[in-house]
Short mmCIF file of N, CA, C and O in Angstrom, two decimals:
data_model
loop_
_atom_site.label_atom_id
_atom_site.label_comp_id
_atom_site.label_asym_id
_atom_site.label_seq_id
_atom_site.Cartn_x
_atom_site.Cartn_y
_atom_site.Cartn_z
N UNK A 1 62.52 -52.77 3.21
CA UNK A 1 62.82 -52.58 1.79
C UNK A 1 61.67 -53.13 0.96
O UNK A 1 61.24 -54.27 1.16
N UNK A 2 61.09 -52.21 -0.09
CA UNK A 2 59.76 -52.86 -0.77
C UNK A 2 60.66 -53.81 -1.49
O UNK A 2 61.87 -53.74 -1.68
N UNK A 3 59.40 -55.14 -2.02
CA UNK A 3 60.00 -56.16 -2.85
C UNK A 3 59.86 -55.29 -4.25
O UNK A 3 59.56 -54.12 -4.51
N UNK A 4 60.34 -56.73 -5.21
CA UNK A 4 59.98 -56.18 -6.41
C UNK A 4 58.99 -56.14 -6.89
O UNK A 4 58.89 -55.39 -7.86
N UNK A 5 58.17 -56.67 -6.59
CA UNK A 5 56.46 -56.78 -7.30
C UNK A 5 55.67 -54.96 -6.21
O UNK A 5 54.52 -54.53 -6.31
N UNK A 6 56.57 -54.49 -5.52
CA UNK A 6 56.11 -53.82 -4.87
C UNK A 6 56.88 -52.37 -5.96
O UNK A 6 56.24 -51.52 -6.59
N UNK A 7 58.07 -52.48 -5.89
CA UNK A 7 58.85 -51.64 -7.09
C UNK A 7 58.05 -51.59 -8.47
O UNK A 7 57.82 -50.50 -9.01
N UNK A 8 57.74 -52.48 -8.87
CA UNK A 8 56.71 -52.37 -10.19
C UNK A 8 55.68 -51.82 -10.37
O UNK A 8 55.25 -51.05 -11.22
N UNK A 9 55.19 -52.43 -9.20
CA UNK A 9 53.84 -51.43 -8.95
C UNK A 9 53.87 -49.59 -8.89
O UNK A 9 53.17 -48.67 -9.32
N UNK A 10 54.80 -49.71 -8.27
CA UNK A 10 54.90 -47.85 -7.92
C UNK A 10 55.03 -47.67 -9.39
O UNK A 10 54.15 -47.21 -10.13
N UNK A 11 56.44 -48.14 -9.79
CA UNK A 11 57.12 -47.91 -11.23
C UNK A 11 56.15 -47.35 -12.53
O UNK A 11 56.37 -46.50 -13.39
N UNK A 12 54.45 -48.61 -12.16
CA UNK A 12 53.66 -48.38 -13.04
C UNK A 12 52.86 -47.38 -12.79
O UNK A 12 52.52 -46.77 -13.80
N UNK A 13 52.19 -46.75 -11.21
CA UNK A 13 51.48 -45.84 -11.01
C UNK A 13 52.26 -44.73 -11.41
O UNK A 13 51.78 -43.94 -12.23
N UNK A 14 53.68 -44.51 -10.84
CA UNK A 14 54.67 -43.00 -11.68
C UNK A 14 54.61 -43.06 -12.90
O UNK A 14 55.04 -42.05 -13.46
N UNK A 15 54.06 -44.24 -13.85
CA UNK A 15 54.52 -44.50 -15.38
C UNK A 15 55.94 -44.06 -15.57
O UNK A 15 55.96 -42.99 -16.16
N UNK A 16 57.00 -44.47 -15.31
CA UNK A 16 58.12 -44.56 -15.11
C UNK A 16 58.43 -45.35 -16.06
O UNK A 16 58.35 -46.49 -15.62
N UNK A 17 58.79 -45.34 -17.32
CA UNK A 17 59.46 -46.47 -18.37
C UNK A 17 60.84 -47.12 -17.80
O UNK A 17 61.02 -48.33 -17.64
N UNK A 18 61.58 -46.29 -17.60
CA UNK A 18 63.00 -47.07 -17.19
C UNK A 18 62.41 -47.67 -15.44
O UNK A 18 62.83 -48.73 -14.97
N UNK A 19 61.69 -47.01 -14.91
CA UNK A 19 62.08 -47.75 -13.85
C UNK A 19 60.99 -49.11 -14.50
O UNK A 19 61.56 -50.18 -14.73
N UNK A 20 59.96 -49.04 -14.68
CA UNK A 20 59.47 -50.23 -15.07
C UNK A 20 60.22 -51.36 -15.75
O UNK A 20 59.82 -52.50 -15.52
N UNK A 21 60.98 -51.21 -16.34
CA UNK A 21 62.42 -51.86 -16.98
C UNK A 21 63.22 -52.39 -16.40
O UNK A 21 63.77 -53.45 -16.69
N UNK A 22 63.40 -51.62 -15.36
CA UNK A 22 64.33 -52.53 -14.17
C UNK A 22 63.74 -53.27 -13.45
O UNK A 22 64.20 -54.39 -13.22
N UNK A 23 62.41 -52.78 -12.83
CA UNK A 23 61.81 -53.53 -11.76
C UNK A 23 61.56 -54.61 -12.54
O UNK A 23 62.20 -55.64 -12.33
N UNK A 24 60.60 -54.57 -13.53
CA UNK A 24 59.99 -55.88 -14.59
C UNK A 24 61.32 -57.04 -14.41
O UNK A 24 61.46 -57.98 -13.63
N UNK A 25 61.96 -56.65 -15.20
CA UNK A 25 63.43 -57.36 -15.24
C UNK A 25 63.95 -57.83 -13.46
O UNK A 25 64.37 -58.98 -13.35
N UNK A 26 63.93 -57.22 -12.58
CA UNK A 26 64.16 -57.67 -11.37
C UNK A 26 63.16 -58.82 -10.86
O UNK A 26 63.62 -59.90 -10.50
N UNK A 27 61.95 -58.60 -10.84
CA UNK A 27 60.63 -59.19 -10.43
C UNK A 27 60.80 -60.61 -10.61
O UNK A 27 60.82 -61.61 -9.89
N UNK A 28 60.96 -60.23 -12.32
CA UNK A 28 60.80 -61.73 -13.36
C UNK A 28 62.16 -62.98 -12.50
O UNK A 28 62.04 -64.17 -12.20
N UNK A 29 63.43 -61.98 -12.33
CA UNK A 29 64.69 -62.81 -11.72
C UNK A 29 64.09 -63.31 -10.47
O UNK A 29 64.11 -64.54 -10.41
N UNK A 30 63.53 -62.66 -9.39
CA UNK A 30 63.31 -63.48 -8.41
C UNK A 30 61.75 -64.26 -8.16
O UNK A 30 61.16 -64.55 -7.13
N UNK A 31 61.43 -64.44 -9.52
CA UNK A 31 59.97 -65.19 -9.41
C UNK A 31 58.96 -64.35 -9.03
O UNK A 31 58.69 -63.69 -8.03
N UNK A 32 58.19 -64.68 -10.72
CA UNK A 32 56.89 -64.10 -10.78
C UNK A 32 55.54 -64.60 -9.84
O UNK A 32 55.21 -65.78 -9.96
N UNK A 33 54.93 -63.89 -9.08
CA UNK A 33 53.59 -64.35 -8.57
C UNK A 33 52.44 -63.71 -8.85
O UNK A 33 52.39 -62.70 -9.55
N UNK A 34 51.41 -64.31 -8.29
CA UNK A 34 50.59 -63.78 -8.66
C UNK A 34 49.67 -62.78 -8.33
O UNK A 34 48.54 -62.58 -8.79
N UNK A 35 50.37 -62.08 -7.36
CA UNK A 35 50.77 -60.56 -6.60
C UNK A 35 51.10 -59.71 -7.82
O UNK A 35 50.50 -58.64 -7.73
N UNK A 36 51.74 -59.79 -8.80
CA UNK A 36 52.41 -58.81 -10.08
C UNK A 36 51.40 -59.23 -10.84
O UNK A 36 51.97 -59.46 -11.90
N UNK A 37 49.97 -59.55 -11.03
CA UNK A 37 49.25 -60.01 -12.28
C UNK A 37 48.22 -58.33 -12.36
O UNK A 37 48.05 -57.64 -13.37
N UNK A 38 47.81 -58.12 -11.27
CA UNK A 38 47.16 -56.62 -11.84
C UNK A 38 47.94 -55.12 -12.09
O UNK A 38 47.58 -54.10 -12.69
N UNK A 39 49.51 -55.58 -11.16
CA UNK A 39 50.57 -54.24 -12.23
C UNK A 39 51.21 -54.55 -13.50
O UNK A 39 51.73 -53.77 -14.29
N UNK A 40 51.04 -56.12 -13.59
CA UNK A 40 51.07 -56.35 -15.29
C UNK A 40 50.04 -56.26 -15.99
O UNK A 40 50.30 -55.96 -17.16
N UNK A 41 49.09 -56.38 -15.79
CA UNK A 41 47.85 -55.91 -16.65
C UNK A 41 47.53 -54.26 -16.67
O UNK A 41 47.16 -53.82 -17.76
N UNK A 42 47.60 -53.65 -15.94
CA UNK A 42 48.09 -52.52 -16.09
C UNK A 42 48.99 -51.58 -17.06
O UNK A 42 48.80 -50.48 -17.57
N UNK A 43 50.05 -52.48 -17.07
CA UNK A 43 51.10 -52.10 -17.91
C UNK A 43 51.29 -52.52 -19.11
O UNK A 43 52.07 -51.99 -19.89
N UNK A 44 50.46 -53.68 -19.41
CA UNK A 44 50.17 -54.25 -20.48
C UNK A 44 49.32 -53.19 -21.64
O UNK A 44 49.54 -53.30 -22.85
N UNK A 45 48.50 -52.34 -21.19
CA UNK A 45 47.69 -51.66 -21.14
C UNK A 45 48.11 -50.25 -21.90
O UNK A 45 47.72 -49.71 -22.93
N UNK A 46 48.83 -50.02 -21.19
CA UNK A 46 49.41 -48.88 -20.79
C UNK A 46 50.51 -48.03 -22.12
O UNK A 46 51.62 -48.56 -22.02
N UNK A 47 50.53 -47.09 -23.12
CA UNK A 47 51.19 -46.81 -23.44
C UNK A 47 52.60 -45.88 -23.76
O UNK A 47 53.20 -45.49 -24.77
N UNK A 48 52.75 -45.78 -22.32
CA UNK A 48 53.85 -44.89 -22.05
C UNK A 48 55.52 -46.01 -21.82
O UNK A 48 56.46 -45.71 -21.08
N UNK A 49 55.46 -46.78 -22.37
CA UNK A 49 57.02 -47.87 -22.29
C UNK A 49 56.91 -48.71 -23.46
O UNK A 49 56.00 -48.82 -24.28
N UNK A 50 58.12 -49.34 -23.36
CA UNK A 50 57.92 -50.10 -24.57
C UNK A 50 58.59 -52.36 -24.15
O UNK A 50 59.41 -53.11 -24.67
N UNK A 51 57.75 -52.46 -23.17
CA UNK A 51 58.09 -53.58 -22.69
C UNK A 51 56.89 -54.75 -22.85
O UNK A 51 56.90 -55.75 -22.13
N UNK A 52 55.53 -54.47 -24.21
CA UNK A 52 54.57 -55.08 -24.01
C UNK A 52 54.56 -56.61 -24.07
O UNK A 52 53.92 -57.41 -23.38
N UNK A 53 55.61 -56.86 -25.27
CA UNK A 53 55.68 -58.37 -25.35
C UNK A 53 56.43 -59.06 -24.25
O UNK A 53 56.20 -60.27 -24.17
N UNK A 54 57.28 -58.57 -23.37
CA UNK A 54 57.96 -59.05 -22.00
C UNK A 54 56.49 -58.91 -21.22
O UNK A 54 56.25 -59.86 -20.47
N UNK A 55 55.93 -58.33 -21.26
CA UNK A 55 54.97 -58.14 -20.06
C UNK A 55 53.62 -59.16 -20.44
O UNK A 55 52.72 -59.48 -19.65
N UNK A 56 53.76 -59.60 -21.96
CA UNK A 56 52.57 -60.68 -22.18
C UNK A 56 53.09 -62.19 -21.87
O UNK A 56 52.39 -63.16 -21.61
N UNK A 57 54.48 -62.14 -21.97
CA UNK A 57 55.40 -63.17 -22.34
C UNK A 57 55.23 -63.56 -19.94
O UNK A 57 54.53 -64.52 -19.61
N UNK A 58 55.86 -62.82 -18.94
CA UNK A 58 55.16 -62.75 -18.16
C UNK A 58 53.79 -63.48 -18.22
O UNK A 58 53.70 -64.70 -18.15
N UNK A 59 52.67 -62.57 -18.38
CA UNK A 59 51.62 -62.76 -17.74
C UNK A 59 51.38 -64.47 -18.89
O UNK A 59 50.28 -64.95 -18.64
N UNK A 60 52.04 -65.17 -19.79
CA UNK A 60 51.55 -66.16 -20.17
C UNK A 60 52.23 -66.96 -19.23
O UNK A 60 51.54 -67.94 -18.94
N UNK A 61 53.34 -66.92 -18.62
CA UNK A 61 53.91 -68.03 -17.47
C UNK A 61 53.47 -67.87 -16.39
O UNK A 61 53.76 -68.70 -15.54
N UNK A 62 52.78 -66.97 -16.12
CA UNK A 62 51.73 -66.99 -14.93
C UNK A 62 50.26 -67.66 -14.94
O UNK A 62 49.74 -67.97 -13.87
N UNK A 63 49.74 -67.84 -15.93
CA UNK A 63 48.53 -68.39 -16.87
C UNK A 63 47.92 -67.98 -15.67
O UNK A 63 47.81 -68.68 -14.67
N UNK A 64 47.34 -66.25 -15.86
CA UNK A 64 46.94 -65.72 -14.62
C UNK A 64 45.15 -65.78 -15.38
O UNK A 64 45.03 -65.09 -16.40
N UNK A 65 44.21 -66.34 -15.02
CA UNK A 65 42.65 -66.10 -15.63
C UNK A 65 42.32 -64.40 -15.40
O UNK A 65 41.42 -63.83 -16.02
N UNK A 66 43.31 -63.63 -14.30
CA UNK A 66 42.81 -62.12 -14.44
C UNK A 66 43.14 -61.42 -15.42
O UNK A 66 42.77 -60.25 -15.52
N UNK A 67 43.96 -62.08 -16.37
CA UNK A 67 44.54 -61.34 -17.24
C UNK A 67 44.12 -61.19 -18.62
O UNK A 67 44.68 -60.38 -19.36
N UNK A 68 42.87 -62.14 -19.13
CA UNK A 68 42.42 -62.10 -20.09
C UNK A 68 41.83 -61.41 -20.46
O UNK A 68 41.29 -61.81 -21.49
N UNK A 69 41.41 -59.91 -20.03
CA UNK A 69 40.44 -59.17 -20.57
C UNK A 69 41.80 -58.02 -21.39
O UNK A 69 41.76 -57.46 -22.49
N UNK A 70 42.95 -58.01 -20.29
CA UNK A 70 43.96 -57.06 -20.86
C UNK A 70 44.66 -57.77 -21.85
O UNK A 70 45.31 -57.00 -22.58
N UNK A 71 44.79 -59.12 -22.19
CA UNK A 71 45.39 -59.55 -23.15
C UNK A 71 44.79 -59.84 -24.66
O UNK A 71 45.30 -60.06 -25.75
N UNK A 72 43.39 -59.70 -24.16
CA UNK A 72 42.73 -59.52 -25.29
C UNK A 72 42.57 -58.51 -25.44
O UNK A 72 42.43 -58.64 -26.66
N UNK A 73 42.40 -57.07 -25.24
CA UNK A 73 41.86 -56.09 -25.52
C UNK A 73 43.67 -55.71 -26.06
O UNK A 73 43.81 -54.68 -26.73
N UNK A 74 44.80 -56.45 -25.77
CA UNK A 74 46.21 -55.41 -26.42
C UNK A 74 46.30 -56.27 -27.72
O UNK A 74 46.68 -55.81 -28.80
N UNK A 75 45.75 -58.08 -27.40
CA UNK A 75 46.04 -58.51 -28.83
C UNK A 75 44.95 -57.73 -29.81
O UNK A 75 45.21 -57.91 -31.00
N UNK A 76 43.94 -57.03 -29.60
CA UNK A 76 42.96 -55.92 -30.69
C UNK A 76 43.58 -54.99 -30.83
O UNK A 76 43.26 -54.29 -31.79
N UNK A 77 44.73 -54.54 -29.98
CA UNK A 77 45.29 -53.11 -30.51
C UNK A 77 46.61 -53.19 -30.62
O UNK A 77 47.38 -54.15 -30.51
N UNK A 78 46.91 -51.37 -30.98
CA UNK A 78 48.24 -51.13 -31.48
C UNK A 78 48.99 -50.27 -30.95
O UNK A 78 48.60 -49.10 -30.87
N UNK A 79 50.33 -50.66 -30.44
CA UNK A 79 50.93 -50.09 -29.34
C UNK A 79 52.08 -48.85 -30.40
O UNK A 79 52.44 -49.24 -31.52
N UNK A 80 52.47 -47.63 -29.97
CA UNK A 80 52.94 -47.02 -30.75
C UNK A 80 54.53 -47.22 -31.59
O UNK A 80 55.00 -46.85 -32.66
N UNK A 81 54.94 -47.91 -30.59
CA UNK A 81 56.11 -48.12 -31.40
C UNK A 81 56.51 -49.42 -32.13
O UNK A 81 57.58 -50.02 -32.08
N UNK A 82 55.34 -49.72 -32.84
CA UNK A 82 55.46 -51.05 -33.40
C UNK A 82 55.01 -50.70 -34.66
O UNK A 82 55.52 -51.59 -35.34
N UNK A 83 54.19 -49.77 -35.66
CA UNK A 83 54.48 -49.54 -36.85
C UNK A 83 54.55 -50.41 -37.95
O UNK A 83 53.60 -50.63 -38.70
N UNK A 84 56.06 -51.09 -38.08
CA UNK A 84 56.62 -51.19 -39.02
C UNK A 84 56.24 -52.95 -38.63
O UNK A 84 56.38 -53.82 -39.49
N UNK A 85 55.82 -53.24 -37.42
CA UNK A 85 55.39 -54.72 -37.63
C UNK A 85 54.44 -55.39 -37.57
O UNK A 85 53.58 -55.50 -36.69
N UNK A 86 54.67 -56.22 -39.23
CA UNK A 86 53.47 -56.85 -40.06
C UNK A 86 53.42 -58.15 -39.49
O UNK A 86 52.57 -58.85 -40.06
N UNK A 87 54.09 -58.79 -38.48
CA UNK A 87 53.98 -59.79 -38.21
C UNK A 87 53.08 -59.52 -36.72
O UNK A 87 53.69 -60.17 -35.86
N UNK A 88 52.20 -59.01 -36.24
CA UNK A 88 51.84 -58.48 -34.94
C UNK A 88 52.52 -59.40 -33.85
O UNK A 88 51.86 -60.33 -33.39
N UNK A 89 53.82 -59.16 -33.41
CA UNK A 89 54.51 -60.49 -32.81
C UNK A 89 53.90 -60.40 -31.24
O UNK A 89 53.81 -61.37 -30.48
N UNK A 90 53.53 -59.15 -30.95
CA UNK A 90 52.93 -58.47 -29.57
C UNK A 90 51.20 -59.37 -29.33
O UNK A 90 50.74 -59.86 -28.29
N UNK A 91 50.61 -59.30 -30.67
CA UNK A 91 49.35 -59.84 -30.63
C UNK A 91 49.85 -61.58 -30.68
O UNK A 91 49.19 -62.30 -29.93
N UNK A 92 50.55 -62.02 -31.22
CA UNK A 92 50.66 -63.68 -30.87
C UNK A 92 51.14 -63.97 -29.80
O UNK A 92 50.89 -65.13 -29.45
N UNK A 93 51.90 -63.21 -28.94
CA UNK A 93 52.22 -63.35 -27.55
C UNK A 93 50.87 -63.32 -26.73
O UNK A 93 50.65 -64.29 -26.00
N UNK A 94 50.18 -62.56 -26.78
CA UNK A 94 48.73 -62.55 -26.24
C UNK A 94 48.13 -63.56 -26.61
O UNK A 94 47.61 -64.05 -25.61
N UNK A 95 47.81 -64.45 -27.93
CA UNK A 95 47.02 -65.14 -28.04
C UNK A 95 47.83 -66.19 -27.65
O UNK A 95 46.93 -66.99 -27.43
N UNK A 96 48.89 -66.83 -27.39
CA UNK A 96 49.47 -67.69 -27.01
C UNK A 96 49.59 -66.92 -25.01
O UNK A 96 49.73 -67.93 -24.31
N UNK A 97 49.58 -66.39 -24.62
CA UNK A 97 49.04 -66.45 -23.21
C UNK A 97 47.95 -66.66 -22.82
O UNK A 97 47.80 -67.04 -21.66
N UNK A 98 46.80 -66.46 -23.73
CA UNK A 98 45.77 -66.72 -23.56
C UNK A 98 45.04 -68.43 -23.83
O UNK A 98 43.98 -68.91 -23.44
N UNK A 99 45.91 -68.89 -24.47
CA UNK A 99 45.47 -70.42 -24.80
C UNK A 99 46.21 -70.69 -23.63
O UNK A 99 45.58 -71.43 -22.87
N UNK A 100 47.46 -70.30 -23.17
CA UNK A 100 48.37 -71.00 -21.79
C UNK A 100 47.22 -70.45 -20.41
O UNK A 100 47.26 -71.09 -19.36
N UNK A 101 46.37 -69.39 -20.51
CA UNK A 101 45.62 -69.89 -19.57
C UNK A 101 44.39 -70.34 -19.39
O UNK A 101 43.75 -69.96 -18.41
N UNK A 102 43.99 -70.99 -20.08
CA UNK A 102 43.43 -72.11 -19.91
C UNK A 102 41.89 -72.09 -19.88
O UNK A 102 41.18 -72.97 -20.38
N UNK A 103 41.55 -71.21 -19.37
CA UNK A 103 39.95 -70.71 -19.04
C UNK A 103 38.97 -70.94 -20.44
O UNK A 103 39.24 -70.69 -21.61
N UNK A 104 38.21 -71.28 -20.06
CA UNK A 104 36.69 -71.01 -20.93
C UNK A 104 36.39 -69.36 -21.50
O UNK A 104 35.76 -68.98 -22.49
N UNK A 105 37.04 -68.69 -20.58
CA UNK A 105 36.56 -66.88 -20.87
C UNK A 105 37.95 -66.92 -21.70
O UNK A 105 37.92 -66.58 -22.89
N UNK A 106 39.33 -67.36 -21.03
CA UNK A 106 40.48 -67.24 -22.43
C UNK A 106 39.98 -67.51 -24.13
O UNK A 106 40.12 -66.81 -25.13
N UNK A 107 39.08 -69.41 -23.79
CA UNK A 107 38.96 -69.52 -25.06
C UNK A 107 38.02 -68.57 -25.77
O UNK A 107 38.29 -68.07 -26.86
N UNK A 108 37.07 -68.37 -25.20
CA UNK A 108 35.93 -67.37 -25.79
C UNK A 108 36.82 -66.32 -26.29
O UNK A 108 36.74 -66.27 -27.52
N UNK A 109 37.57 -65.54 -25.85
CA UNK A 109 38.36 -63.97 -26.51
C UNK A 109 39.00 -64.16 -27.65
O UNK A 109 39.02 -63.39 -28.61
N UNK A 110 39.84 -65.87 -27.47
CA UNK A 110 40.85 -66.51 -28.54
C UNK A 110 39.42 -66.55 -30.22
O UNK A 110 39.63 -66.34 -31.41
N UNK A 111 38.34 -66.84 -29.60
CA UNK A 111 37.18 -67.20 -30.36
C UNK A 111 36.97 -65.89 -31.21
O UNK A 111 36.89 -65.89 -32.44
N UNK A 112 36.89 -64.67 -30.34
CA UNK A 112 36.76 -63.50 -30.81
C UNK A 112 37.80 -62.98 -31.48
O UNK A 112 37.89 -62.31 -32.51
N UNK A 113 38.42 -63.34 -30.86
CA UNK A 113 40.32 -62.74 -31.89
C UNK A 113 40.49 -63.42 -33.00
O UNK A 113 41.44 -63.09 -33.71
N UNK A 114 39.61 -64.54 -33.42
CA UNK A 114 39.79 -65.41 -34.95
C UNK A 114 38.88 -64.43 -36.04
O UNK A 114 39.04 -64.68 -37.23
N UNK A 115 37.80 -63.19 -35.61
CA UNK A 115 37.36 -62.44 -36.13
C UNK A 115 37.89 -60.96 -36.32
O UNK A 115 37.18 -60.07 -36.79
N UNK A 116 39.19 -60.77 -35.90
CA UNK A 116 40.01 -59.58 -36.16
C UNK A 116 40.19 -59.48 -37.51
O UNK A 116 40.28 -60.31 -38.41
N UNK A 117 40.22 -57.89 -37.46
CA UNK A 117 40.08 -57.54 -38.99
C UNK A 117 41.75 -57.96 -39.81
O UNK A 117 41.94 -58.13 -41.02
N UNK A 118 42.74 -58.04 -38.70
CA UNK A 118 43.75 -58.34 -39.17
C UNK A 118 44.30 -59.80 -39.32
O UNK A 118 44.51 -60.62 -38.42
N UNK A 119 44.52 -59.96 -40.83
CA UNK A 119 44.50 -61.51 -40.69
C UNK A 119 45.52 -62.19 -40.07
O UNK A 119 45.20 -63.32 -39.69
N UNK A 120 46.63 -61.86 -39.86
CA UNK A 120 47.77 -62.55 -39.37
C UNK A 120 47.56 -62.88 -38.09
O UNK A 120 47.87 -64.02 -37.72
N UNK A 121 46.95 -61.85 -37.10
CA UNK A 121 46.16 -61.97 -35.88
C UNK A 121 45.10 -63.26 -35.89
O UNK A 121 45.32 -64.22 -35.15
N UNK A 122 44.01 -63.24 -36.71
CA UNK A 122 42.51 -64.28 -36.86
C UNK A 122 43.74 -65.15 -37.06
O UNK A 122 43.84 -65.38 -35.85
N UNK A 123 44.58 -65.70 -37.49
CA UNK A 123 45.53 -66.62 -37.93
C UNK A 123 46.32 -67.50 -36.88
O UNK A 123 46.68 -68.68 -36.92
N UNK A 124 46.48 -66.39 -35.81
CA UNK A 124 47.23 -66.49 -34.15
C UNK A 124 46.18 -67.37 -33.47
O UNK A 124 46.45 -68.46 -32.97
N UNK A 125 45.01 -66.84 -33.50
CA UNK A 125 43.76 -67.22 -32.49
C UNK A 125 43.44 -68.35 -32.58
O UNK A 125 43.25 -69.17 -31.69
N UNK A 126 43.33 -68.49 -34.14
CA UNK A 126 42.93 -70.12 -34.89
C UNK A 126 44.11 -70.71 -34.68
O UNK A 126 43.72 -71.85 -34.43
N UNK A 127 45.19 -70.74 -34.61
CA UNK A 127 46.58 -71.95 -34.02
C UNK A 127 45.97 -72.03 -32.48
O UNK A 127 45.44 -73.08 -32.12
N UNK A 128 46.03 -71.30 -31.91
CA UNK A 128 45.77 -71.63 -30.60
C UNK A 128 43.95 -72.38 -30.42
O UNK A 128 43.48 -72.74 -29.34
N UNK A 129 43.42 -72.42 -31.37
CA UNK A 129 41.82 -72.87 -30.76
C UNK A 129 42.17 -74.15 -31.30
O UNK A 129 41.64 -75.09 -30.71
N UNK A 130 42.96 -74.44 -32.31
CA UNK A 130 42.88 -75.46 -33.19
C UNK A 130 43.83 -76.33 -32.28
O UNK A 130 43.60 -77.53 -32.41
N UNK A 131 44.57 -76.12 -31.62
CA UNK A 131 45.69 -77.01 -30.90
C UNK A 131 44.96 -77.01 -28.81
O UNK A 131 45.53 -77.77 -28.03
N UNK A 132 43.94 -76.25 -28.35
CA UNK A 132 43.27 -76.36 -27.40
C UNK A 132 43.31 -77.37 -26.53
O UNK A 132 43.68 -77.40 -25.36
N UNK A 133 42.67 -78.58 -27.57
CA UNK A 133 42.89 -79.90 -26.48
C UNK A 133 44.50 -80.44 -26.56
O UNK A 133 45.05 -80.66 -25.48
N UNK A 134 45.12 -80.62 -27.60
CA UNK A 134 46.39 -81.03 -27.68
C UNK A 134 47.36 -80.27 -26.72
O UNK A 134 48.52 -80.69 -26.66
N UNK A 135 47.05 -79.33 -26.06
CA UNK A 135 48.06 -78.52 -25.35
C UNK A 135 47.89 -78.47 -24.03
O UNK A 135 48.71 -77.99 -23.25
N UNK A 136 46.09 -79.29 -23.56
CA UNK A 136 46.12 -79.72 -22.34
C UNK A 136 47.25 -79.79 -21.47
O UNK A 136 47.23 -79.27 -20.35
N UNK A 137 47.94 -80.23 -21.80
CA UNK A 137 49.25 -80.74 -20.50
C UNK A 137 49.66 -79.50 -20.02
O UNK A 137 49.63 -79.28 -18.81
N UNK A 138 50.20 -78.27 -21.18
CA UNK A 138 50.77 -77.22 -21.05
C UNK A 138 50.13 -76.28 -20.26
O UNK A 138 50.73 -75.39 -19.66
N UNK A 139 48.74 -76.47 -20.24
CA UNK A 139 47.33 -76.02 -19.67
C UNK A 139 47.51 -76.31 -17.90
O UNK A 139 47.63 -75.32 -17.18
N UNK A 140 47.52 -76.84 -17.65
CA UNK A 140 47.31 -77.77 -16.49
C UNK A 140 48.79 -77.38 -15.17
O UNK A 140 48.86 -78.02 -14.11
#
């Protein structure tokens, strides 16, 4: 029987929204590893579902260092069914996974994301650069 990090994976190559929904949701119940960090970055990515902030919210309790190029490149963009929100709650999930992992290349992106054209975003980046050393523990 495939596991669940094995279900996700397919889920994401079929781009399967509901099944990605279940598996995600299954995966997360029996513990995330770090086996699920490149079909979450993937899917992070990806705009055919609508599970991005579960899937950043994920990859920040994993404080996976592979994941910073996809978490920065979704906190720069805009996923389609989000529209109507001015609070980019999808982009502070990213920049708060990205201070939770910890890296020198995290902080550098967090560095770059304080120069987004959107301010509420530059706003996200700067809480997280500004609190860096204080969050050590959380880091670690």
């Amino acid at each position: 029987m495939p596991s669940p990090a094995e279900l996700l994976a397919d889920a994401v190559r079929r781009r399967d929204a509901d099944d990605l929904e279940d598996h995600l949701d299954e995966a997360w119940s029996q513990g995330l590893g770090p086996e699920v960090v490149p079909t979450l970055c993937k899917a992070l990515q990806a705009r055919w579902h609508a599970r991005h902030e579960d899937i950043a919210l994920a990859l920040q309790e994993l404080r996976a260092p592979g994941a910073v190029a996809a978490l920065f490149e979704t906190a720069r963009s805009d996923v389609p069914y989000t529209p109507y929100d001015y609070s980019d709650a999808l982009a502070r999930k990213c920049c708060w996974a990205l201070a939770d992992t910890g890296t020198q290349e995290a902080r550098a992106a967090l560095g770059d994301l304080v120069r987004d054209a959107r301010p509420v975003v530059a706003g996200y980046a700067q809480r997280r650069l500004d609190r860096w050393e204080l969050e050590l523990d959380r880091k670690a």
